[in-house]
């Protein structure tokens, strides 16, 4: 069994552990999510589809006979992902997820407790979604030479539609840039790139990498710029005007930015109002559109269409 | 001469026995005070440092000694080895494992198991309230233990010596 996936077993009670150990052996590296919903069947999502987990750990496309999650199961898993210290994870819970050992992210839903229009915590937890962390070493091999040129890293915007592999490529790119001795900083507002657990990145993002996780991108980029003297700043998904503004402040300072955004092609991206100011003489030097050429975990190959300004 | 030596040995033995029983009352007070310190530290760790319980209990084990230290070492170990453990069960087992060296009364132990019921499941406010309540109960227990110690320490010491004297007189 994949050791990283096996880490998840440390967060479930004994009865689920026995069941899921068998399930993990069956699903192998195709496992993507484990859905734990109170009073509903235990479901695993794999790259081959969605399956219900039977009490003996076998998986079935039909939910009949599946193991039904008890509220005590859900409570135990929630307590475990919070290391039996819910107060210590209050900020993560507010954001709706907790990162556990192995870099897996556990999404939380339920009856929210709201204060001043913002979610403060959850009064009752109704479901948890353990998203299996995946790291594809070498995912950026096809594009790395277009970005790291002799003596310079190019300001680059990676573009792909949702689920197009942007984060996977960006993570590997961070590792490859950093491992060349280039001081790299990551502004990771959703904790998806490095997946820090107790201060240690669970994904290999390189030896020269500093990470700010869970802070707003706009704030994190400026903080990194001021405090860590980075040569390259890496950030995922520019989606708001504030994100774009903070990135524009990096241009012209000698710091290179490698970022991603949703999109299908370079023209659409250039035309987006929040992004249009990021191109030009001091902005992104190239847009790389990612196309998924292969299917299947660990065999994904990301082809590129590079469009240089 | 032999009688004199035997008498002295019996007297010393009984006095030591009296001292031993008396020390139980003093040790109870010491352990309650130690627990109060641990809980005050725990409140600080939760309120200001927001560190998880296992780290705080590890500190508690280092900063205390004897049975209290053993108890927190066990709890830390269990929390780390089994994240899905039943917190109250872990505390009960920790208390049970250290029972020979714990001088706490059943009521004192109940304060600890009551504390562990909701431990780790709430937000800061809930945890702080739980600790405050526990500290208050421990303080009351400490006051009661001090009063009991004041009366009983003298009584057991005296009883030990008097029993010794009585046995010596009977033997002679």
PDB file of C-alpha atoms in Angstrom, chain B residues 28-103:
ATOM      1  CA  UNK B  28      -2.039  14.324  48.376  1.00  0.00           C
ATOM      2  CA  UNK B  29      -1.725  18.072  48.982  1.00  0.00           C
ATOM      3  CA  UNK B  30       1.526  18.167  46.979  1.00  0.00           C
ATOM      4  CA  UNK B  31       0.009  16.282  44.067  1.00  0.00           C
ATOM      5  CA  UNK B  32      -3.096  18.477  44.025  1.00  0.00           C
ATOM      6  CA  UNK B  33      -0.895  21.585  43.938  1.00  0.00           C
ATOM      7  CA  UNK B  34       1.136  20.005  41.158  1.00  0.00           C
ATOM      8  CA  UNK B  35      -2.050  19.326  39.197  1.00  0.00           C
ATOM      9  CA  UNK B  36      -3.208  22.912  39.687  1.00  0.00           C
ATOM     10  CA  UNK B  37       0.100  24.100  38.195  1.00  0.00           C
ATOM     11  CA  UNK B  38      -0.316  21.750  35.254  1.00  0.00           C
ATOM     12  CA  UNK B  39      -3.842  23.034  34.588  1.00  0.00           C
ATOM     13  CA  UNK B  40      -2.732  26.666  34.824  1.00  0.00           C
ATOM     14  CA  UNK B  41      -0.006  25.877  32.264  1.00  0.00           C
ATOM     15  CA  UNK B  42      -2.545  24.064  30.097  1.00  0.00           C
ATOM     16  CA  UNK B  43      -4.811  27.122  30.115  1.00  0.00           C
ATOM     17  CA  UNK B  44      -1.896  29.279  28.960  1.00  0.00           C
ATOM     18  CA  UNK B  45      -0.951  26.777  26.240  1.00  0.00           C
ATOM     19  CA  UNK B  46      -4.503  26.695  24.912  1.00  0.00           C
ATOM     20  CA  UNK B  47      -5.320  30.366  25.241  1.00  0.00           C
ATOM     21  CA  UNK B  48      -2.087  32.008  24.102  1.00  0.00           C
ATOM     22  CA  UNK B  49      -0.076  29.373  22.287  1.00  0.00           C
ATOM     23  CA  UNK B  50      -2.892  27.293  20.759  1.00  0.00           C
ATOM     24  CA  UNK B  51      -0.660  24.238  20.862  1.00  0.00           C
ATOM     25  CA  UNK B  52      -2.231  20.774  20.638  1.00  0.00           C
ATOM     26  CA  UNK B  53      -2.871  18.847  23.834  1.00  0.00           C
ATOM     27  CA  UNK B  54      -0.139  16.252  23.300  1.00  0.00           C
ATOM     28  CA  UNK B  55       2.516  18.979  23.247  1.00  0.00           C
ATOM     29  CA  UNK B  56       1.083  20.619  26.336  1.00  0.00           C
ATOM     30  CA  UNK B  57       0.901  17.302  28.204  1.00  0.00           C
ATOM     31  CA  UNK B  58       4.483  16.528  27.231  1.00  0.00           C
ATOM     32  CA  UNK B  59       5.499  19.807  28.856  1.00  0.00           C
ATOM     33  CA  UNK B  60       3.377  18.928  31.893  1.00  0.00           C
ATOM     34  CA  UNK B  61       5.188  15.603  32.207  1.00  0.00           C
ATOM     35  CA  UNK B  62       8.564  17.363  32.087  1.00  0.00           C
ATOM     36  CA  UNK B  63       7.559  20.034  34.591  1.00  0.00           C
ATOM     37  CA  UNK B  64       6.063  17.681  37.157  1.00  0.00           C
ATOM     38  CA  UNK B  65       7.487  14.645  38.907  1.00  0.00           C
ATOM     39  CA  UNK B  66       6.618  11.185  40.150  1.00  0.00           C
ATOM     40  CA  UNK B  67       3.152   9.825  39.531  1.00  0.00           C
ATOM     41  CA  UNK B  68       1.795  13.050  37.998  1.00  0.00           C
ATOM     42  CA  UNK B  69       4.641  13.092  35.475  1.00  0.00           C
ATOM     43  CA  UNK B  70       4.089   9.398  34.700  1.00  0.00           C
ATOM     44  CA  UNK B  71       0.399  10.043  34.197  1.00  0.00           C
ATOM     45  CA  UNK B  72       0.943  12.819  31.658  1.00  0.00           C
ATOM     46  CA  UNK B  73       3.675  10.862  29.891  1.00  0.00           C
ATOM     47  CA  UNK B  74       1.214   8.016  29.378  1.00  0.00           C
ATOM     48  CA  UNK B  75      -1.527  10.374  28.113  1.00  0.00           C
ATOM     49  CA  UNK B  76       0.910  12.028  25.677  1.00  0.00           C
ATOM     50  CA  UNK B  77       2.044   8.645  24.406  1.00  0.00           C
ATOM     51  CA  UNK B  78      -1.517   7.400  23.879  1.00  0.00           C
ATOM     52  CA  UNK B  79      -2.631  10.571  22.095  1.00  0.00           C
ATOM     53  CA  UNK B  80       0.312  10.302  19.733  1.00  0.00           C
ATOM     54  CA  UNK B  81       0.022   6.599  19.070  1.00  0.00           C
ATOM     55  CA  UNK B  82      -3.732   6.544  18.614  1.00  0.00           C
ATOM     56  CA  UNK B  83      -5.329   9.778  17.449  1.00  0.00           C
ATOM     57  CA  UNK B  84      -8.755   8.141  17.504  1.00  0.00           C
ATOM     58  CA  UNK B  85      -8.537   7.233  21.154  1.00  0.00           C
ATOM     59  CA  UNK B  86     -11.311   7.854  23.654  1.00  0.00           C
ATOM     60  CA  UNK B  87      -9.932  10.740  25.708  1.00  0.00           C
ATOM     61  CA  UNK B  88     -11.797   9.873  28.900  1.00  0.00           C
ATOM     62  CA  UNK B  89     -10.692   6.250  28.663  1.00  0.00           C
ATOM     63  CA  UNK B  90      -7.077   7.338  28.225  1.00  0.00           C
ATOM     64  CA  UNK B  91      -7.276   9.477  31.379  1.00  0.00           C
ATOM     65  CA  UNK B  92      -8.934   6.682  33.350  1.00  0.00           C
ATOM     66  CA  UNK B  93      -6.193   4.267  32.286  1.00  0.00           C
ATOM     67  CA  UNK B  94      -3.475   6.816  33.077  1.00  0.00           C
ATOM     68  CA  UNK B  95      -4.877   7.294  36.575  1.00  0.00           C
ATOM     69  CA  UNK B  96      -5.264   3.561  37.038  1.00  0.00           C
ATOM     70  CA  UNK B  97      -1.679   2.847  35.939  1.00  0.00           C
ATOM     71  CA  UNK B  98      -0.299   5.354  38.448  1.00  0.00           C
ATOM     72  CA  UNK B  99      -2.689   4.424  41.264  1.00  0.00           C
ATOM     73  CA  UNK B 100       0.062   3.005  43.532  1.00  0.00           C
ATOM     74  CA  UNK B 101       1.908   6.312  43.523  1.00  0.00           C
ATOM     75  CA  UNK B 102      -1.084   8.620  43.357  1.00  0.00           C
ATOM     76  CA  UNK B 103      -2.251   9.814  46.746  1.00  0.00           C
TER      77      UNK B 103
END
